[in-house]
Short mmCIF file of N, CA and C in Angstrom, two decimals:
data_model
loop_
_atom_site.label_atom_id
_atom_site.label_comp_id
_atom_site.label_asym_id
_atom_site.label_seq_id
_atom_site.Cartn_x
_atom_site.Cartn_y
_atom_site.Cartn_z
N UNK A 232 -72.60 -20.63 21.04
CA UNK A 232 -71.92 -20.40 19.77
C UNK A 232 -71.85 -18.91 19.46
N UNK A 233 -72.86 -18.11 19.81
CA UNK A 233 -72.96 -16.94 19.93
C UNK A 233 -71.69 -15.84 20.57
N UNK A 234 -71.30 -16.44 21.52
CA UNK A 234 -70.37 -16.09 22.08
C UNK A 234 -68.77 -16.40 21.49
N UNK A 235 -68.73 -17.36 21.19
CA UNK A 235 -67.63 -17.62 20.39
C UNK A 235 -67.36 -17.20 19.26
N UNK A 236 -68.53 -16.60 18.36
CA UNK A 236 -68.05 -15.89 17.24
C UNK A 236 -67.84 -14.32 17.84
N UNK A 237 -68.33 -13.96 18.60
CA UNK A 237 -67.98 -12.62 19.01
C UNK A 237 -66.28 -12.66 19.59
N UNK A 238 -65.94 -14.00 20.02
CA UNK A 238 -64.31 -13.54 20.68
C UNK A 238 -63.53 -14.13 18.60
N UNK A 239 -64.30 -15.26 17.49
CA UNK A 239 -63.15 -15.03 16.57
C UNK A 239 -63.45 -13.13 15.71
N UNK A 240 -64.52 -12.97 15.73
CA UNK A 240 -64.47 -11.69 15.20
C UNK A 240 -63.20 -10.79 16.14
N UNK A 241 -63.55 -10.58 17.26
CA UNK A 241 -62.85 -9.70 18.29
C UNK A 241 -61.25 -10.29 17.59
N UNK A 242 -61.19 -11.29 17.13
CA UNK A 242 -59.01 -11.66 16.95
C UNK A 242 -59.18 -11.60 15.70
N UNK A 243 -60.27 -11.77 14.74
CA UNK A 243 -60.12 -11.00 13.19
C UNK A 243 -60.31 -9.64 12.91
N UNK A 244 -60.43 -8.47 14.20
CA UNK A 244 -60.45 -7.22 13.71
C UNK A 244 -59.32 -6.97 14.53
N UNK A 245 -58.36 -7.87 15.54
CA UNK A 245 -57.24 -6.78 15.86
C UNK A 245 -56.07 -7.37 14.75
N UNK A 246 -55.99 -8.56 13.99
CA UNK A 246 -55.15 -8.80 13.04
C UNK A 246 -55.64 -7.90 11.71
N UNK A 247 -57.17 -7.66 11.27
CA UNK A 247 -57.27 -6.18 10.56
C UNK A 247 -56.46 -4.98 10.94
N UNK A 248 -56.63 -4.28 12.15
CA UNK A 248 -56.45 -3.30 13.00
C UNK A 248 -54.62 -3.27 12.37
N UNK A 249 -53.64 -4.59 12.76
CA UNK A 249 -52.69 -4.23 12.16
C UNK A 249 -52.70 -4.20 11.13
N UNK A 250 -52.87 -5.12 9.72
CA UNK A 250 -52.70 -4.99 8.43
C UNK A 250 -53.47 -3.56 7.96
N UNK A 251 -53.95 -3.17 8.38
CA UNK A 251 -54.82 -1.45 8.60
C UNK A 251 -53.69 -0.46 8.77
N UNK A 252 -52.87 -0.64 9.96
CA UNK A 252 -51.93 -0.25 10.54
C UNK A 252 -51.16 -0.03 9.41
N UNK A 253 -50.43 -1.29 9.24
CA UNK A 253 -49.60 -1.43 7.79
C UNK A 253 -49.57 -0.57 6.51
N UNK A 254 -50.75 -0.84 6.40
CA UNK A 254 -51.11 -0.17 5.10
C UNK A 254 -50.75 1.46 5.19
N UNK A 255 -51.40 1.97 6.37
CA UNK A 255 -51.43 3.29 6.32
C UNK A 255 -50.25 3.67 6.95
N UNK A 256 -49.53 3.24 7.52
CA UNK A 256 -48.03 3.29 7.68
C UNK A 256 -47.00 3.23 6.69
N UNK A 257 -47.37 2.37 5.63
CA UNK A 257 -46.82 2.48 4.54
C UNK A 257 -46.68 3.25 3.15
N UNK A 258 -47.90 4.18 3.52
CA UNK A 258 -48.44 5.55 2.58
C UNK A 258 -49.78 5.06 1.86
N UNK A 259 -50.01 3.90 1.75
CA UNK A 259 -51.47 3.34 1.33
C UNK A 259 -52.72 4.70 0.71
N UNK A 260 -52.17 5.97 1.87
CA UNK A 260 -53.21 6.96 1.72
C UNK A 260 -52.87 7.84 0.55
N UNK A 261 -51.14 7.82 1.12
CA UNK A 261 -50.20 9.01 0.08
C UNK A 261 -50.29 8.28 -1.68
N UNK A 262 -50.47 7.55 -1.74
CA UNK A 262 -50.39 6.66 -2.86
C UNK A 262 -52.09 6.61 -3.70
N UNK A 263 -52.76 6.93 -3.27
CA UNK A 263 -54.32 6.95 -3.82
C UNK A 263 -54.39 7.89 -5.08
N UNK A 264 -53.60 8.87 -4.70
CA UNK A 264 -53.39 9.98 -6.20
C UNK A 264 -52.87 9.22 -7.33
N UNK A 265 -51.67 8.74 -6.76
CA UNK A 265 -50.57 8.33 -7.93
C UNK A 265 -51.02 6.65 -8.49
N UNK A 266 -51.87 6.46 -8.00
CA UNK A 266 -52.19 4.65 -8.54
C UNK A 266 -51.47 3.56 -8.66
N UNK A 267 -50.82 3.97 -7.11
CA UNK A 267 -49.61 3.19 -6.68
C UNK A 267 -50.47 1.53 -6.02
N UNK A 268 -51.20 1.75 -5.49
CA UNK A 268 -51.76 0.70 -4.44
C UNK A 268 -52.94 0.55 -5.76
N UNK A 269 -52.77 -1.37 -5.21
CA UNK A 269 -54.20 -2.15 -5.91
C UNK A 269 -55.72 -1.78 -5.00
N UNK A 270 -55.15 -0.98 -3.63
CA UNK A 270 -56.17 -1.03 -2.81
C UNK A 270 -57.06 0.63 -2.53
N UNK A 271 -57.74 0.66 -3.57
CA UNK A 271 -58.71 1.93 -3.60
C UNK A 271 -59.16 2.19 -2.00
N UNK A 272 -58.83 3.31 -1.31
CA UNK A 272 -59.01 3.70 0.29
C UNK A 272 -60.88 3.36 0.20
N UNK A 273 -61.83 3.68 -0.42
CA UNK A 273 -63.47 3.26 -0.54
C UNK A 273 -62.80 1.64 -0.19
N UNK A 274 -62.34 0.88 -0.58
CA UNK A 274 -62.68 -0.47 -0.39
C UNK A 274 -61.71 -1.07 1.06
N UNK A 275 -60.81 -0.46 1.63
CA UNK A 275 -59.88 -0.20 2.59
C UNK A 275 -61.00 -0.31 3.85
N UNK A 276 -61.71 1.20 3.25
CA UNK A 276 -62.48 1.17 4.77
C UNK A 276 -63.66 0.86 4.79
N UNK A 277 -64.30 0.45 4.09
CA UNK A 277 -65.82 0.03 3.45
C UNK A 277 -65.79 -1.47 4.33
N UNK A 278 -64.86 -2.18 4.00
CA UNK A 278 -64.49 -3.61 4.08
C UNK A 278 -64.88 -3.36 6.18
N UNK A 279 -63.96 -2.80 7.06
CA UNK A 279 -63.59 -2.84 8.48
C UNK A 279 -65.23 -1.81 8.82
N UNK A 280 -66.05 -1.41 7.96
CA UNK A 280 -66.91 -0.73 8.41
C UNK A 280 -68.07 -1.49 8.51
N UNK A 281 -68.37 -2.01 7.69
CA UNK A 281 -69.19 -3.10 7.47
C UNK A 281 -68.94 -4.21 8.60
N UNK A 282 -67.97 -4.55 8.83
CA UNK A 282 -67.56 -5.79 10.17
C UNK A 282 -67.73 -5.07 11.02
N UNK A 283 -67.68 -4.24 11.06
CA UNK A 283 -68.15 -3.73 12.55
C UNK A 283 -69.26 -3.37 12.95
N UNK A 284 -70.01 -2.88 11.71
CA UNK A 284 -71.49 -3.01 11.89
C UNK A 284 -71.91 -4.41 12.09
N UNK A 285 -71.97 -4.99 11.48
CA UNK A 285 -72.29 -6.56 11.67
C UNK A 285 -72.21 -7.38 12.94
N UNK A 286 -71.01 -6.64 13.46
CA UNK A 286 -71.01 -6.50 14.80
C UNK A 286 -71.53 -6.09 15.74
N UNK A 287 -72.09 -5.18 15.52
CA UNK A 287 -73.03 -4.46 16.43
C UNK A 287 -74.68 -5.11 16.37
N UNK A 288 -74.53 -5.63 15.53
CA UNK A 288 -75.79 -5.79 15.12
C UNK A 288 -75.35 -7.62 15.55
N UNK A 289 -74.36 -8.42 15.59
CA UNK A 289 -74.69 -9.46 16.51
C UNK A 289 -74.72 -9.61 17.73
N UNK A 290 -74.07 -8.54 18.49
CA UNK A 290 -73.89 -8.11 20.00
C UNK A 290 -75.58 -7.91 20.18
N UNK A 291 -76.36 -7.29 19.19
CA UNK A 291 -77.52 -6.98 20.06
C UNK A 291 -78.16 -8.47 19.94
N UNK A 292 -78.25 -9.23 18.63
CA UNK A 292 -78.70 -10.23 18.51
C UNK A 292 -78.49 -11.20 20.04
N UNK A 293 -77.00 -11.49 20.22
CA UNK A 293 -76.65 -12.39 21.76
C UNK A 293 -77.54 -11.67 22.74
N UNK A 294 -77.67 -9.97 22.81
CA UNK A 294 -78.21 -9.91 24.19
C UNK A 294 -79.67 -9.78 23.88
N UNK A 295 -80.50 -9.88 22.96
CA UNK A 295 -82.10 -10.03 22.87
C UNK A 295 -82.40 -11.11 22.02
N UNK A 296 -81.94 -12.10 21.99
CA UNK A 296 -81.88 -13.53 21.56
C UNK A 296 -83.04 -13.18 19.96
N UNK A 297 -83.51 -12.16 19.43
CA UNK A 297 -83.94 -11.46 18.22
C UNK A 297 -83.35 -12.18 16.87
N UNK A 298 -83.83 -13.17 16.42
CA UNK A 298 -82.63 -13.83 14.83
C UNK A 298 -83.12 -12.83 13.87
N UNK A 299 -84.16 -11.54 13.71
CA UNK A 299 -83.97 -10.86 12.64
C UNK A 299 -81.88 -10.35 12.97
N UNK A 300 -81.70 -9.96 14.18
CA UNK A 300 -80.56 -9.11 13.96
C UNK A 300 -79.59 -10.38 13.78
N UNK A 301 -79.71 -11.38 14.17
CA UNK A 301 -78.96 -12.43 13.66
C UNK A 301 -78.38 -12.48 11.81
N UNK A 302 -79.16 -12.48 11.28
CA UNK A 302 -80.04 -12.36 10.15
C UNK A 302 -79.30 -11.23 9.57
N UNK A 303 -79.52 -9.57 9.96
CA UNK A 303 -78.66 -8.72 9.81
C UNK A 303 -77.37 -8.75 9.31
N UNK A 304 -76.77 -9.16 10.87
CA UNK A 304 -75.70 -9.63 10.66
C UNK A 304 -74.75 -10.03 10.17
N UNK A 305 -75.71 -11.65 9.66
CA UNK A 305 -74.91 -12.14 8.63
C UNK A 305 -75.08 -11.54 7.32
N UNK A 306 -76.02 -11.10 7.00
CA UNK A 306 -76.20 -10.32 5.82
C UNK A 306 -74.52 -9.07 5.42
N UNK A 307 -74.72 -8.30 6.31
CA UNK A 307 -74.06 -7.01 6.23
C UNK A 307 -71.93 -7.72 6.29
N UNK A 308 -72.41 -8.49 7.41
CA UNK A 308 -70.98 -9.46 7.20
C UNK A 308 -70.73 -10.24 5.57
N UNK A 309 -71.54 -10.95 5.35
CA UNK A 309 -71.25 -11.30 3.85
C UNK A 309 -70.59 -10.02 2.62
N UNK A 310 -71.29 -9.14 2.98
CA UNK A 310 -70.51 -7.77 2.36
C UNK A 310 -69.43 -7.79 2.46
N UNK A 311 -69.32 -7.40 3.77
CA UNK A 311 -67.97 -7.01 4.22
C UNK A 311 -66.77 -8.22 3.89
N UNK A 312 -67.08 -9.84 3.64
CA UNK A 312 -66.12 -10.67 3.38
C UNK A 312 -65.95 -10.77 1.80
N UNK A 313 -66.97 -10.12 1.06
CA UNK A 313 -67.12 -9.98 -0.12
C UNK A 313 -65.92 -9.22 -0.50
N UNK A 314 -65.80 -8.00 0.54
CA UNK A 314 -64.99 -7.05 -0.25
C UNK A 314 -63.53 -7.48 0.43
N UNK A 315 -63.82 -8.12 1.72
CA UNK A 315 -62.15 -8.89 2.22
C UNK A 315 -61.18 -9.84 1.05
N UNK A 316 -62.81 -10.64 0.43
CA UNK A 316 -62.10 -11.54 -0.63
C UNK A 316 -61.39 -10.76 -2.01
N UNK A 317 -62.16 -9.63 -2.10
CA UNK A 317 -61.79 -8.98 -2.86
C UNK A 317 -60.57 -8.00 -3.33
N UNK A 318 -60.18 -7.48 -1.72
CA UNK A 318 -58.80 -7.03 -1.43
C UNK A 318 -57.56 -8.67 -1.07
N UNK A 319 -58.19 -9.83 -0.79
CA UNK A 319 -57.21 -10.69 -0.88
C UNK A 319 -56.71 -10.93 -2.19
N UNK A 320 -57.97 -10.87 -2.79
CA UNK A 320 -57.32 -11.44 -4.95
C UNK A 320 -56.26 -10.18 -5.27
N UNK A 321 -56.75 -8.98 -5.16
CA UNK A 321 -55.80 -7.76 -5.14
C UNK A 321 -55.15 -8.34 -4.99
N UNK A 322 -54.88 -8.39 -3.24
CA UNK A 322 -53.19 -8.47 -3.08
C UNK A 322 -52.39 -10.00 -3.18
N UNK A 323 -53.19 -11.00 -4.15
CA UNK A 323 -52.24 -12.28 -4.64
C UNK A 323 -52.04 -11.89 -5.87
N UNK A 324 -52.98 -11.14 -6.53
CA UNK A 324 -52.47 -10.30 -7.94
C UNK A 324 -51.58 -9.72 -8.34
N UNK A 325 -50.71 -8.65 -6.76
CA UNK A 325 -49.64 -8.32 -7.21
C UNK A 325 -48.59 -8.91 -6.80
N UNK A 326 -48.17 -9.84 -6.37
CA UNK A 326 -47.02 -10.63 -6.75
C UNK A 326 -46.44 -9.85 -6.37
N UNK A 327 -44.81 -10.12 -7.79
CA UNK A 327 -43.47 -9.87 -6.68
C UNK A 327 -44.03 -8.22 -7.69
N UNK A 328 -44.64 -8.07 -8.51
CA UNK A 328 -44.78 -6.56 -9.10
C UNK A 328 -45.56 -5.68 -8.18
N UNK A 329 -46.11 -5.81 -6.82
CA UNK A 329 -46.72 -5.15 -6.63
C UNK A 329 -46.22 -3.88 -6.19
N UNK A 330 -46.36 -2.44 -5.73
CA UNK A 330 -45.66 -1.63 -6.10
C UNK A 330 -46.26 -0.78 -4.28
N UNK A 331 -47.47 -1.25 -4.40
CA UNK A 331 -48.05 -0.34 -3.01
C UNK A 331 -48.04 -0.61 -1.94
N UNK A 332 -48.55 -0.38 -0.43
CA UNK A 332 -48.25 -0.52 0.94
C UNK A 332 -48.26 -1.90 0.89
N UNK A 333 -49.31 -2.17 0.59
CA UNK A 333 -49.60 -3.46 1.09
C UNK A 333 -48.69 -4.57 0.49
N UNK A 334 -47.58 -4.78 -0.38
CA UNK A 334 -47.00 -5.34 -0.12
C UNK A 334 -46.29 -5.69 0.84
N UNK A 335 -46.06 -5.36 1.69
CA UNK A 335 -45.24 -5.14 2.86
C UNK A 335 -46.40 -6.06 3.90
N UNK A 336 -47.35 -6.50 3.59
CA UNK A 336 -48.27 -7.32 4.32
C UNK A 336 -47.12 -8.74 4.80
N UNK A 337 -47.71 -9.07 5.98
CA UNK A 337 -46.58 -10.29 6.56
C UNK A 337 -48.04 -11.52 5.81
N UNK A 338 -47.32 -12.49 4.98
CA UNK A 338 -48.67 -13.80 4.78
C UNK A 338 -48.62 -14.35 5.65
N UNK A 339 -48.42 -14.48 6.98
CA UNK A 339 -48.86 -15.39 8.39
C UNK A 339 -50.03 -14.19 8.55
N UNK A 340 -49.98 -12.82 8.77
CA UNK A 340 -51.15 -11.92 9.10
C UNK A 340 -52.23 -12.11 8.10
N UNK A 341 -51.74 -11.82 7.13
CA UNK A 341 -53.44 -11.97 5.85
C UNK A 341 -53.95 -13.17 5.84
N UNK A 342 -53.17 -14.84 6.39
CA UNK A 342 -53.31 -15.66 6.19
C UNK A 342 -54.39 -15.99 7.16
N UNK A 343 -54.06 -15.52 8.37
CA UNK A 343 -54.66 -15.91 9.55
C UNK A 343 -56.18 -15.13 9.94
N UNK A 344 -55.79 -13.28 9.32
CA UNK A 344 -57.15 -12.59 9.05
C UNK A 344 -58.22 -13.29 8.59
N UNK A 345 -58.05 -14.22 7.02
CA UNK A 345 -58.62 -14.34 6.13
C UNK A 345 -59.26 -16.02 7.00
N UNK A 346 -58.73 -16.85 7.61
CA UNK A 346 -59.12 -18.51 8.10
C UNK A 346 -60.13 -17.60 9.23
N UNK A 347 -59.61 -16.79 10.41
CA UNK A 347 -60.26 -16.70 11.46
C UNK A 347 -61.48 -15.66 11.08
N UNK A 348 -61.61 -14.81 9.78
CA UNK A 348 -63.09 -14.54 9.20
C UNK A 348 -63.84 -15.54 8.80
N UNK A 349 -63.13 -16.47 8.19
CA UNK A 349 -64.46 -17.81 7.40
C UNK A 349 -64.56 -18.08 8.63
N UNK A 350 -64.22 -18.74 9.38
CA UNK A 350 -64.31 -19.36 10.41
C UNK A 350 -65.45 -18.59 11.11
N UNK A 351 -65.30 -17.12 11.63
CA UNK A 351 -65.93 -15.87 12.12
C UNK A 351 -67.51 -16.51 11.21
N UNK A 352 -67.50 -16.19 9.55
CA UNK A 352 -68.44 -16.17 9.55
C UNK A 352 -69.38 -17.10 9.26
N UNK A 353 -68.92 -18.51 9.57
CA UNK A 353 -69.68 -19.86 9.47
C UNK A 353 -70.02 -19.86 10.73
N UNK A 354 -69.45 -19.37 11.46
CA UNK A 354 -70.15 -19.55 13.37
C UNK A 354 -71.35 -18.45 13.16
N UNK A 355 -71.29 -17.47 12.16
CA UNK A 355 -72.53 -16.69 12.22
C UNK A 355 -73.84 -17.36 11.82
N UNK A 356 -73.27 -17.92 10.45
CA UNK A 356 -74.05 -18.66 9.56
C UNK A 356 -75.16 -19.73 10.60
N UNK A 357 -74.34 -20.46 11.11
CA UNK A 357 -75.12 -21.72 11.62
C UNK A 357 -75.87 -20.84 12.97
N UNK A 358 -75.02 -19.90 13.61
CA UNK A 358 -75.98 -19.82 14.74
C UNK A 358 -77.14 -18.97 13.96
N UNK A 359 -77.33 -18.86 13.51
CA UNK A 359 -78.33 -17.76 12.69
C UNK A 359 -79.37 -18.82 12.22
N UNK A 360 -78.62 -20.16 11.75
CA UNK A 360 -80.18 -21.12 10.81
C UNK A 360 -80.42 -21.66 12.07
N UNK A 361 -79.80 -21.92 13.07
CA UNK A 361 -79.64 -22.64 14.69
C UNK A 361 -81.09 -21.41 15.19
N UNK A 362 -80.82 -20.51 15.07
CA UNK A 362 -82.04 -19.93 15.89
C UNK A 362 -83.63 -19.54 14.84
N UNK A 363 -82.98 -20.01 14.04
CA UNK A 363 -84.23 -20.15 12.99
C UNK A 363 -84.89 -20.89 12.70
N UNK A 364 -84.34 -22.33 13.83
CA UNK A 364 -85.07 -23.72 13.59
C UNK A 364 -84.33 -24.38 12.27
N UNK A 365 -83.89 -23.93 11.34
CA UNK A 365 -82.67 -24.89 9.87
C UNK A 365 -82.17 -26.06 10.84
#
């Protein structure tokens, strides 16, 4: 199971990687002055920094079978989906008014980011109480 959340993480950070893309293609950055975007750049990159730590920290977990970093993991990941959920309400908030990059988001991409993270992080969840004896 271990392994399988490492390949849905690996297809929920290259569908990040584009909506990332997006954003900052779309001025996402140029727009932080003017309070154009619902999406403050702190919560932009806070969000993909955190998953990737979490990441690192389950990669070591698979290769020293260790459930503190298990544990980690899911910890530092719950953050990071904290603040995913948090840029999703954003961007259903702005509707057809929304004014910044991220409108321009495709909903098959945010849709699919957002299933293959829960998904991502219930495979963390269980392998984590799984090596904890739960």
């Amino acid at each position: 199971m271990g392994l399988v959340a490492i390949v849905t993480w690996l297809i929920t950070a290259m569908l990040g990687v584009y909506l990332l893309y997006l954003w900052l293609s779309g001025g996402g950055l140029r727009q932080q002055a003017t309070k154009v975007t619902r999406f403050p750049a702190a919560l932009v990159f806070a969000h993909p920094a955190l998953a990737v730590s979490a990441l690192g920290c389950w990669v070591t977990y698979v290769l020293t079978n260790d459930r503190t970093y298990a544990w980690l993991s899911f910890g530092v990941l719950a953050a990071s989906a904290l603040l995913g959920f948090a840029m999703f309400t954003r961007w259903l908030g702005g509707g057809r008014h929304a004014r910044g990059a991220e409108q321009r988001f495709p909903v098959l991409a945010v849709l699919l980011h957002g299933v293959v993270g829960v998904t991502t992080f219930v495979l963390v969840l269980l392998s984590a109480a799984v090596a904890s004896g739960f």
